[in-house]
mmCIF file of C-alpha atoms and ligand atoms in Angstrom:
data_model
loop_
_atom_site.group_PDB
_atom_site.id
_atom_site.type_symbol
_atom_site.label_atom_id
_atom_site.label_comp_id
_atom_site.label_asym_id
_atom_site.label_seq_id
_atom_site.Cartn_x
_atom_site.Cartn_y
_atom_site.Cartn_z
ATOM 1 C CA UNK A 1 61.203 38.862 122.140
ATOM 2 C CA UNK A 2 64.290 39.602 120.020
ATOM 3 C CA UNK A 3 66.713 36.800 119.277
ATOM 4 C CA UNK A 4 69.682 36.497 121.645
ATOM 5 C CA UNK A 5 73.045 37.696 120.373
ATOM 6 C CA UNK A 6 76.026 35.366 120.303
ATOM 7 C CA UNK A 7 79.680 35.926 119.466
ATOM 8 C CA UNK A 8 81.568 32.893 118.154
ATOM 9 C CA UNK A 9 85.294 33.502 118.488
ATOM 10 C CA UNK A 10 86.296 31.399 115.427
ATOM 11 C CA UNK A 11 84.601 29.324 112.751
ATOM 12 C CA UNK A 12 83.616 25.983 114.277
ATOM 13 C CA UNK A 13 82.101 23.044 112.341
ATOM 14 C CA UNK A 14 78.751 23.822 110.733
ATOM 15 C CA UNK A 15 76.905 21.124 112.684
ATOM 16 C CA UNK A 16 77.296 23.388 115.711
ATOM 17 C CA UNK A 17 77.241 26.761 114.042
ATOM 18 C CA UNK A 18 74.004 26.042 112.154
ATOM 19 C CA UNK A 19 72.238 25.063 115.380
ATOM 20 C CA UNK A 20 73.321 28.275 117.054
ATOM 21 C CA UNK A 21 72.351 30.362 114.026
ATOM 22 C CA UNK A 22 68.861 28.804 114.029
ATOM 23 C CA UNK A 23 68.205 30.217 117.502
ATOM 24 C CA UNK A 24 70.326 33.341 117.771
ATOM 25 C CA UNK A 25 71.816 36.268 115.946
ATOM 26 C CA UNK A 26 75.379 35.140 115.374
ATOM 27 C CA UNK A 27 78.581 37.096 114.846
ATOM 28 C CA UNK A 28 81.403 34.746 113.838
ATOM 29 C CA UNK A 29 85.034 35.885 113.989
ATOM 30 C CA UNK A 30 86.210 35.021 110.471
ATOM 31 C CA UNK A 31 90.003 35.025 110.802
ATOM 32 C CA UNK A 32 92.429 32.145 111.240
ATOM 33 C CA UNK A 33 93.978 33.878 114.240
ATOM 34 C CA UNK A 34 91.926 34.582 117.379
ATOM 35 C CA UNK A 35 90.466 38.029 118.005
ATOM 36 C CA UNK A 36 92.872 40.235 120.000
ATOM 37 C CA UNK A 37 91.730 40.664 123.634
ATOM 38 C CA UNK A 38 90.465 44.231 123.112
ATOM 39 C CA UNK A 39 88.511 43.214 120.020
ATOM 40 C CA UNK A 40 87.036 40.187 121.787
ATOM 41 C CA UNK A 41 85.858 42.409 124.599
ATOM 42 C CA UNK A 42 84.308 44.849 122.144
ATOM 43 C CA UNK A 43 82.522 42.127 120.168
ATOM 44 C CA UNK A 44 81.177 40.364 123.282
ATOM 45 C CA UNK A 45 79.780 43.554 124.803
ATOM 46 C CA UNK A 46 76.054 43.445 124.111
ATOM 47 C CA UNK A 47 76.039 39.653 123.625
ATOM 48 C CA UNK A 48 73.993 37.085 125.555
ATOM 49 C CA UNK A 49 76.280 34.195 124.694
ATOM 50 C CA UNK A 50 79.907 33.549 123.806
ATOM 51 C CA UNK A 51 81.537 30.561 122.128
ATOM 52 C CA UNK A 52 85.160 30.781 123.266
ATOM 53 C CA UNK A 53 88.209 28.745 122.332
ATOM 54 C CA UNK A 54 91.199 27.829 124.466
ATOM 55 C CA UNK A 55 93.001 30.767 122.834
ATOM 56 C CA UNK A 56 90.477 33.309 124.198
ATOM 57 C CA UNK A 57 90.952 34.679 127.684
ATOM 58 C CA UNK A 58 87.569 35.093 129.401
ATOM 59 C CA UNK A 59 88.330 37.175 132.491
ATOM 60 C CA UNK A 60 86.662 39.656 134.831
ATOM 61 C CA UNK A 61 87.424 42.582 132.496
ATOM 62 C CA UNK A 62 85.660 40.907 129.591
ATOM 63 C CA UNK A 63 82.719 39.898 131.778
ATOM 64 C CA UNK A 64 82.322 43.435 133.115
ATOM 65 C CA UNK A 65 82.248 44.745 129.554
ATOM 66 C CA UNK A 66 79.382 42.332 128.767
ATOM 67 C CA UNK A 67 76.655 42.915 131.363
ATOM 68 C CA UNK A 68 74.103 40.841 129.381
ATOM 69 C CA UNK A 69 76.315 37.798 128.971
ATOM 70 C CA UNK A 70 74.617 34.667 130.339
ATOM 71 C CA UNK A 71 76.651 31.790 128.994
ATOM 72 C CA UNK A 72 80.216 31.044 127.945
ATOM 73 C CA UNK A 73 80.438 27.826 125.955
ATOM 74 C CA UNK A 74 84.069 26.780 125.662
ATOM 75 C CA UNK A 75 84.915 24.752 122.551
ATOM 76 C CA UNK A 76 87.282 22.486 124.532
ATOM 77 C CA UNK A 77 87.263 20.141 127.475
ATOM 78 C CA UNK A 78 89.945 22.240 129.220
ATOM 79 C CA UNK A 79 88.752 25.583 130.527
ATOM 80 C CA UNK A 80 91.861 27.155 132.038
ATOM 81 C CA UNK A 81 91.305 30.088 129.653
ATOM 82 C CA UNK A 82 88.086 30.955 131.509
ATOM 83 C CA UNK A 83 88.022 32.614 134.919
ATOM 84 C CA UNK A 84 85.271 30.346 136.240
ATOM 85 C CA UNK A 85 84.942 31.968 139.696
ATOM 86 C CA UNK A 86 84.505 35.364 137.979
ATOM 87 C CA UNK A 87 81.751 33.874 135.783
ATOM 88 C CA UNK A 88 80.038 32.234 138.770
ATOM 89 C CA UNK A 89 80.168 35.460 140.758
ATOM 90 C CA UNK A 90 78.209 37.153 137.952
ATOM 91 C CA UNK A 91 75.719 34.323 137.385
ATOM 92 C CA UNK A 92 77.275 33.447 134.020
ATOM 93 C CA UNK A 93 77.142 29.744 133.082
ATOM 94 C CA UNK A 94 80.231 28.024 131.691
ATOM 95 C CA UNK A 95 80.110 24.883 129.535
ATOM 96 C CA UNK A 96 82.824 22.605 128.115
ATOM 97 C CA UNK A 97 83.043 19.535 125.859
ATOM 98 C CA UNK A 98 84.209 16.485 127.839
ATOM 99 C CA UNK A 99 83.870 12.890 126.651
ATOM 100 C CA UNK A 100 83.675 13.460 122.925
ATOM 101 C CA UNK A 101 87.418 14.047 122.509
ATOM 102 C CA UNK A 102 88.627 11.293 124.829
ATOM 103 C CA UNK A 103 89.485 8.751 122.124
ATOM 104 C CA UNK A 104 91.100 11.206 119.726
ATOM 105 C CA UNK A 105 93.264 12.619 122.514
ATOM 106 C CA UNK A 106 94.283 9.187 123.808
ATOM 107 C CA UNK A 107 95.198 8.244 120.226
ATOM 108 C CA UNK A 108 97.572 11.214 120.016
ATOM 109 C CA UNK A 109 99.104 10.407 123.415
ATOM 110 C CA UNK A 110 99.885 6.895 122.160
ATOM 111 C CA UNK A 111 101.098 8.221 118.800
ATOM 112 C CA UNK A 112 103.531 10.600 120.506
ATOM 113 C CA UNK A 113 104.665 7.899 122.915
ATOM 114 C CA UNK A 114 105.448 5.512 120.045
ATOM 115 C CA UNK A 115 107.077 8.219 117.947
ATOM 116 C CA UNK A 116 109.303 9.393 120.795
ATOM 117 C CA UNK A 117 110.185 5.868 121.967
ATOM 118 C CA UNK A 118 111.147 4.751 118.435
ATOM 119 C CA UNK A 119 112.808 8.074 117.504
ATOM 120 C CA UNK A 120 110.470 8.505 114.552
ATOM 121 C CA UNK A 121 111.000 12.264 114.103
ATOM 122 C CA UNK A 122 114.767 11.849 114.037
ATOM 123 C CA UNK A 123 114.602 8.758 111.780
ATOM 124 C CA UNK A 124 112.303 10.457 109.243
ATOM 125 C CA UNK A 125 114.465 13.587 109.129
ATOM 126 C CA UNK A 126 117.674 11.582 108.751
ATOM 127 C CA UNK A 127 116.150 9.451 105.980
ATOM 128 C CA UNK A 128 114.910 12.510 104.085
ATOM 129 C CA UNK A 129 118.141 14.441 104.477
ATOM 130 C CA UNK A 130 120.557 11.772 103.245
ATOM 131 C CA UNK A 131 121.839 10.368 106.526
ATOM 132 C CA UNK A 132 120.354 6.935 105.774
ATOM 133 C CA UNK A 133 123.489 5.425 104.284
ATOM 134 C CA UNK A 134 122.942 1.747 105.066
ATOM 135 C CA UNK A 135 121.166 -0.649 107.434
ATOM 136 C CA UNK A 136 122.954 -0.248 110.751
ATOM 137 C CA UNK A 137 122.910 -2.752 113.613
ATOM 138 C CA UNK A 138 123.402 0.077 116.078
ATOM 139 C CA UNK A 139 121.513 2.811 114.259
ATOM 140 C CA UNK A 140 118.477 4.681 115.626
ATOM 141 C CA UNK A 141 117.922 2.313 118.559
ATOM 142 C CA UNK A 142 114.766 3.132 120.482
ATOM 143 C CA UNK A 143 112.948 1.795 123.516
ATOM 144 C CA UNK A 144 110.910 -1.425 123.669
ATOM 145 C CA UNK A 145 107.264 -1.158 124.663
ATOM 146 C CA UNK A 146 105.958 -4.644 125.379
ATOM 147 C CA UNK A 147 105.428 -5.317 129.063
ATOM 148 C CA UNK A 148 106.952 -2.009 130.203
ATOM 149 C CA UNK A 149 105.468 0.294 132.842
ATOM 150 C CA UNK A 150 103.267 3.264 131.999
ATOM 151 C CA UNK A 151 102.744 6.045 134.533
ATOM 152 C CA UNK A 152 99.544 8.050 134.050
ATOM 153 C CA UNK A 153 99.516 11.413 135.800
ATOM 154 C CA UNK A 154 95.810 12.217 136.134
ATOM 155 C CA UNK A 155 93.609 9.134 135.651
ATOM 156 C CA UNK A 156 90.510 10.865 134.259
ATOM 157 C CA UNK A 157 88.733 9.849 131.055
ATOM 158 C CA UNK A 158 91.675 10.572 128.755
ATOM 159 C CA UNK A 159 94.269 9.091 131.091
ATOM 160 C CA UNK A 160 92.204 5.906 131.374
ATOM 161 C CA UNK A 161 91.684 5.684 127.592
ATOM 162 C CA UNK A 162 95.441 6.039 127.062
ATOM 163 C CA UNK A 163 96.176 3.406 129.705
ATOM 164 C CA UNK A 164 93.606 1.049 128.153
ATOM 165 C CA UNK A 165 95.256 1.256 124.737
ATOM 166 C CA UNK A 166 98.744 0.589 126.092
ATOM 167 C CA UNK A 167 97.688 -2.093 128.583
ATOM 168 C CA UNK A 168 95.589 -4.121 126.160
ATOM 169 C CA UNK A 169 97.784 -3.397 123.123
ATOM 170 C CA UNK A 170 101.278 -3.648 124.585
ATOM 171 C CA UNK A 171 100.698 -5.439 127.878
ATOM 172 C CA UNK A 172 101.928 -2.465 129.883
ATOM 173 C CA UNK A 173 101.706 -2.402 133.638
ATOM 174 C CA UNK A 174 99.834 0.746 134.726
ATOM 175 C CA UNK A 175 100.740 3.061 137.594
ATOM 176 C CA UNK A 176 98.767 6.237 138.188
ATOM 177 C CA UNK A 177 98.349 9.282 140.349
ATOM 178 C CA UNK A 178 94.932 10.819 140.941
ATOM 179 C CA UNK A 179 93.124 12.697 143.690
ATOM 180 C CA UNK A 180 91.038 9.595 144.448
ATOM 181 C CA UNK A 181 91.338 5.870 143.635
ATOM 182 C CA UNK A 182 89.919 4.832 140.263
ATOM 183 C CA UNK A 183 88.192 1.515 140.878
ATOM 184 C CA UNK A 184 87.337 0.915 137.205
ATOM 185 C CA UNK A 185 90.949 1.342 136.082
ATOM 186 C CA UNK A 186 92.162 -0.848 138.927
ATOM 187 C CA UNK A 187 89.670 -3.580 138.017
ATOM 188 C CA UNK A 188 90.000 -3.433 134.234
ATOM 189 C CA UNK A 189 93.689 -2.625 133.877
ATOM 190 C CA UNK A 190 95.148 -3.822 137.162
ATOM 191 C CA UNK A 191 96.280 -0.206 137.617
ATOM 192 C CA UNK A 192 98.030 0.756 140.860
ATOM 193 C CA UNK A 193 97.637 4.163 142.473
ATOM 194 C CA UNK A 194 101.034 5.324 143.719
ATOM 195 C CA UNK A 195 102.570 8.551 144.962
ATOM 196 C CA UNK A 196 104.075 10.903 142.403
ATOM 197 C CA UNK A 197 107.718 10.089 143.208
ATOM 198 C CA UNK A 198 107.101 6.345 142.894
ATOM 199 C CA UNK A 199 105.423 6.881 139.538
ATOM 200 C CA UNK A 200 108.392 8.949 138.309
ATOM 201 C CA UNK A 201 110.955 6.417 139.519
ATOM 202 C CA UNK A 202 109.224 3.249 138.276
ATOM 203 C CA UNK A 203 107.658 4.246 134.961
ATOM 204 C CA UNK A 204 109.238 3.662 131.570
ATOM 205 C CA UNK A 205 106.683 6.021 130.038
ATOM 206 C CA UNK A 206 105.094 8.974 131.812
ATOM 207 C CA UNK A 207 101.960 10.414 130.191
ATOM 208 C CA UNK A 208 100.397 13.596 131.576
ATOM 209 C CA UNK A 209 96.607 14.010 131.643
ATOM 210 C CA UNK A 210 96.060 16.348 134.594
ATOM 211 C CA UNK A 211 94.243 19.625 134.088
ATOM 212 C CA UNK A 212 96.029 22.945 134.517
ATOM 213 C CA UNK A 213 95.350 24.635 137.838
ATOM 214 C CA UNK A 214 97.507 26.347 140.478
ATOM 215 C CA UNK A 215 98.530 22.963 141.946
ATOM 216 C CA UNK A 216 99.664 21.492 138.617
ATOM 217 C CA UNK A 217 101.389 24.554 137.188
ATOM 218 C CA UNK A 218 105.070 23.554 136.515
ATOM 219 C CA UNK A 219 104.417 20.126 138.033
ATOM 220 C CA UNK A 220 107.343 18.831 135.966
ATOM 221 C CA UNK A 221 110.648 20.586 136.614
ATOM 222 C CA UNK A 222 114.315 19.600 136.810
ATOM 223 C CA UNK A 223 113.800 17.571 140.018
ATOM 224 C CA UNK A 224 110.974 15.538 138.515
ATOM 225 C CA UNK A 225 112.934 14.737 135.337
ATOM 226 C CA UNK A 226 115.907 13.724 137.509
ATOM 227 C CA UNK A 227 113.702 11.246 139.373
ATOM 228 C CA UNK A 228 112.712 9.530 136.109
ATOM 229 C CA UNK A 229 114.648 6.680 134.461
ATOM 230 C CA UNK A 230 117.328 7.671 131.958
ATOM 231 C CA UNK A 231 115.409 5.528 129.449
ATOM 232 C CA UNK A 232 112.063 7.198 130.212
ATOM 233 C CA UNK A 233 109.803 8.753 127.594
ATOM 234 C CA UNK A 234 107.718 11.740 128.668
ATOM 235 C CA UNK A 235 104.406 12.593 126.951
ATOM 236 C CA UNK A 236 102.218 15.644 127.500
ATOM 237 C CA UNK A 237 98.811 16.087 125.868
ATOM 238 C CA UNK A 238 97.231 18.182 128.636
ATOM 239 C CA UNK A 239 98.487 21.791 128.877
ATOM 240 C CA UNK A 240 101.941 23.256 128.291
ATOM 241 C CA UNK A 241 102.323 25.155 131.575
ATOM 242 C CA UNK A 242 102.393 21.877 133.536
ATOM 243 C CA UNK A 243 105.983 21.591 132.341
ATOM 244 C CA UNK A 244 109.026 23.757 132.959
ATOM 245 C CA UNK A 245 110.215 23.663 129.371
ATOM 246 C CA UNK A 246 113.758 24.857 130.121
ATOM 247 C CA UNK A 247 114.080 21.937 132.536
ATOM 248 C CA UNK A 248 112.647 19.528 129.961
ATOM 249 C CA UNK A 249 115.046 20.792 127.284
ATOM 250 C CA UNK A 250 117.937 20.320 129.737
ATOM 251 C CA UNK A 251 116.801 16.790 130.603
ATOM 252 C CA UNK A 252 116.544 15.845 126.914
ATOM 253 C CA UNK A 253 119.845 17.493 126.003
ATOM 254 C CA UNK A 254 121.769 15.867 128.862
ATOM 255 C CA UNK A 255 120.231 12.416 128.547
ATOM 256 C CA UNK A 256 118.488 12.665 131.936
ATOM 257 C CA UNK A 257 115.496 11.149 130.116
ATOM 258 C CA UNK A 258 115.382 9.431 126.719
ATOM 259 C CA UNK A 259 112.777 11.380 124.758
ATOM 260 C CA UNK A 260 109.598 13.433 124.872
ATOM 261 C CA UNK A 261 106.421 13.768 122.824
ATOM 262 C CA UNK A 262 104.406 16.954 123.257
ATOM 263 C CA UNK A 263 101.054 18.048 121.855
ATOM 264 C CA UNK A 264 100.995 21.148 124.055
ATOM 265 C CA UNK A 265 103.614 23.782 124.840
ATOM 266 C CA UNK A 266 103.920 27.118 126.585
ATOM 267 C CA UNK A 267 103.467 29.385 124.739
ATOM 268 C CA UNK A 268 101.425 28.118 121.821
ATOM 269 C CA UNK A 269 102.558 28.277 119.157
ATOM 270 C CA UNK A 270 106.083 27.536 120.324
ATOM 271 C CA UNK A 271 108.477 29.763 118.336
ATOM 272 C CA UNK A 272 110.322 27.731 115.666
ATOM 273 C CA UNK A 273 113.673 28.790 117.156
ATOM 274 C CA UNK A 274 112.811 27.234 120.553
ATOM 275 C CA UNK A 275 115.403 24.683 121.664
ATOM 276 C CA UNK A 276 112.792 21.919 121.996
ATOM 277 C CA UNK A 277 112.242 22.008 118.238
ATOM 278 C CA UNK A 278 115.949 21.441 117.679
ATOM 279 C CA UNK A 279 116.438 18.485 119.983
ATOM 280 C CA UNK A 280 116.297 15.255 117.972
ATOM 281 C CA UNK A 281 114.682 13.405 120.879
ATOM 282 C CA UNK A 282 111.660 15.703 121.124
ATOM 283 C CA UNK A 283 108.580 15.263 118.942
ATOM 284 C CA UNK A 284 106.172 18.207 118.947
ATOM 285 C CA UNK A 285 102.675 18.374 117.444
ATOM 286 C CA UNK A 286 100.753 21.667 117.201
ATOM 287 C CA UNK A 287 98.012 20.917 119.787
ATOM 288 C CA UNK A 288 96.067 18.582 117.508
ATOM 289 C CA UNK A 289 94.822 15.941 119.959
ATOM 290 C CA UNK A 290 91.145 16.570 119.194
ATOM 291 C CA UNK A 291 91.724 17.317 115.508
ATOM 292 C CA UNK A 292 89.666 14.660 113.743
ATOM 293 C CA UNK A 293 86.594 15.391 111.649
ATOM 294 C CA UNK A 294 84.256 13.368 113.848
ATOM 295 C CA UNK A 295 85.638 14.715 117.116
ATOM 296 C CA UNK A 296 85.499 18.360 116.099
ATOM 297 C CA UNK A 297 81.915 17.833 114.854
ATOM 298 C CA UNK A 298 80.962 16.257 118.180
ATOM 299 C CA UNK A 299 82.614 19.123 120.070
ATOM 300 C CA UNK A 300 80.677 21.637 117.957
ATOM 301 C CA UNK A 301 77.378 19.851 118.682
ATOM 302 C CA UNK A 302 78.031 19.772 122.398
ATOM 303 C CA UNK A 303 79.253 23.333 122.431
ATOM 304 C CA UNK A 304 76.030 24.454 120.697
ATOM 305 C CA UNK A 305 73.895 22.436 123.146
ATOM 306 C CA UNK A 306 75.636 24.054 126.119
ATOM 307 C CA UNK A 307 75.254 27.502 124.634
ATOM 308 C CA UNK A 308 71.582 27.122 123.743
ATOM 309 C CA UNK A 309 70.721 25.641 127.157
ATOM 310 C CA UNK A 310 72.431 28.591 128.830
ATOM 311 C CA UNK A 311 70.534 31.056 126.669
ATOM 312 C CA UNK A 312 67.229 29.376 127.577
ATOM 313 C CA UNK A 313 68.114 29.405 131.280
ATOM 314 C CA UNK A 314 68.203 25.570 131.370
ATOM 315 C CA UNK A 315 70.914 23.401 132.980
ATOM 316 C CA UNK A 316 73.884 22.978 130.633
ATOM 317 C CA UNK A 317 74.484 19.376 129.473
ATOM 318 C CA UNK A 318 78.147 19.847 130.480
ATOM 319 C CA UNK A 319 78.185 22.503 133.105
ATOM 320 C CA UNK A 320 81.524 23.574 134.570
ATOM 321 C CA UNK A 321 79.940 25.770 137.280
ATOM 322 C CA UNK A 322 76.614 24.166 138.266
ATOM 323 C CA UNK A 323 76.811 26.207 141.482
ATOM 324 C CA UNK A 324 75.247 28.967 139.359
ATOM 325 C CA UNK A 325 71.943 27.011 139.134
ATOM 326 C CA UNK A 326 69.089 29.072 140.477
ATOM 327 C CA UNK A 327 70.984 32.346 140.235
ATOM 328 C CA UNK A 328 71.683 32.521 136.505
ATOM 329 C CA UNK A 329 71.801 36.015 135.110
ATOM 330 C CA UNK A 330 68.302 36.837 133.836
ATOM 331 C CA UNK A 331 67.640 37.961 130.299
HETATM 332 C C1 LIG B 1 90.731 20.600 124.907
HETATM 333 O O1 LIG B 1 89.593 20.392 124.474
HETATM 334 O O2 LIG B 1 90.951 21.028 126.030
HETATM 335 C C2 LIG B 1 91.842 20.260 123.992
HETATM 336 O O3 LIG B 1 93.073 20.689 124.472
HETATM 337 C C3 LIG B 1 91.563 20.800 122.618
HETATM 338 O O4 LIG B 1 92.060 19.880 121.728
#
């Protein structure tokens, strides 16, 4: 039997790529930028497997152009770029990479929280650009962290890892929202599950870890920022569309909240002229939460394992649509 064909939508670490290449005929998109949608569709047609990134839209049109496609292995834990129901309807398996990027992402959430609370972006710019003229008793005053209250929106793996760092490191009291109670977090961190409005009103820091779906789209708008403390710091490491960015910019500009730290925006990249880049109380990173050598290697390994399992017709180690079991598209 001929080797299966796989399209890999960008270079991923060799630990994953080499495993895929050992079992399949691989076409790797070589550019720094993602393949345009029409090109992606063209390259995937005739393929048995696809390694997609969060920048690649996998929709019904692409799936219909690829009648042999059996598995989509997303190089990310989030999979809002993939139309999962459309994949399931066609017997196409979808895999993702949970777990391995939990610590790296929680580290960035904490980094952004600290940077925003202590005005690090503004301080560093002022120091570099000559506005550091002396030691000032009232200069660059930020927010204290010890013993404050952290609100986690979405207490999954990453939310819990962020809460753990800030509870054990800074003694923060933890509030959270989640679809169901999280017994482990309640036991280990003394976390309290509260309704969304209570979390907004009582938290000194609000960190977002919910996935993007129709119920979380624009979860944070003007009303939500108004319900937060004027001293609150807002952190988002999940997906940009959870936030109404015009409302966030307004809240930061008017002092409705103190500061924000974002690893994700809408769109990505955010154009350099966007107001959020020009507000001194907003720190923005270019979606780098999982960007460590070890994490990206682990994601590549898992991504390859999902892909190869799907090609063999086996259960995927991390299977987003296990409802496809027993009716996977045959070779
Ligand atoms: C993911 O895996 O969903 C992250 O956003 C990528 O860093």
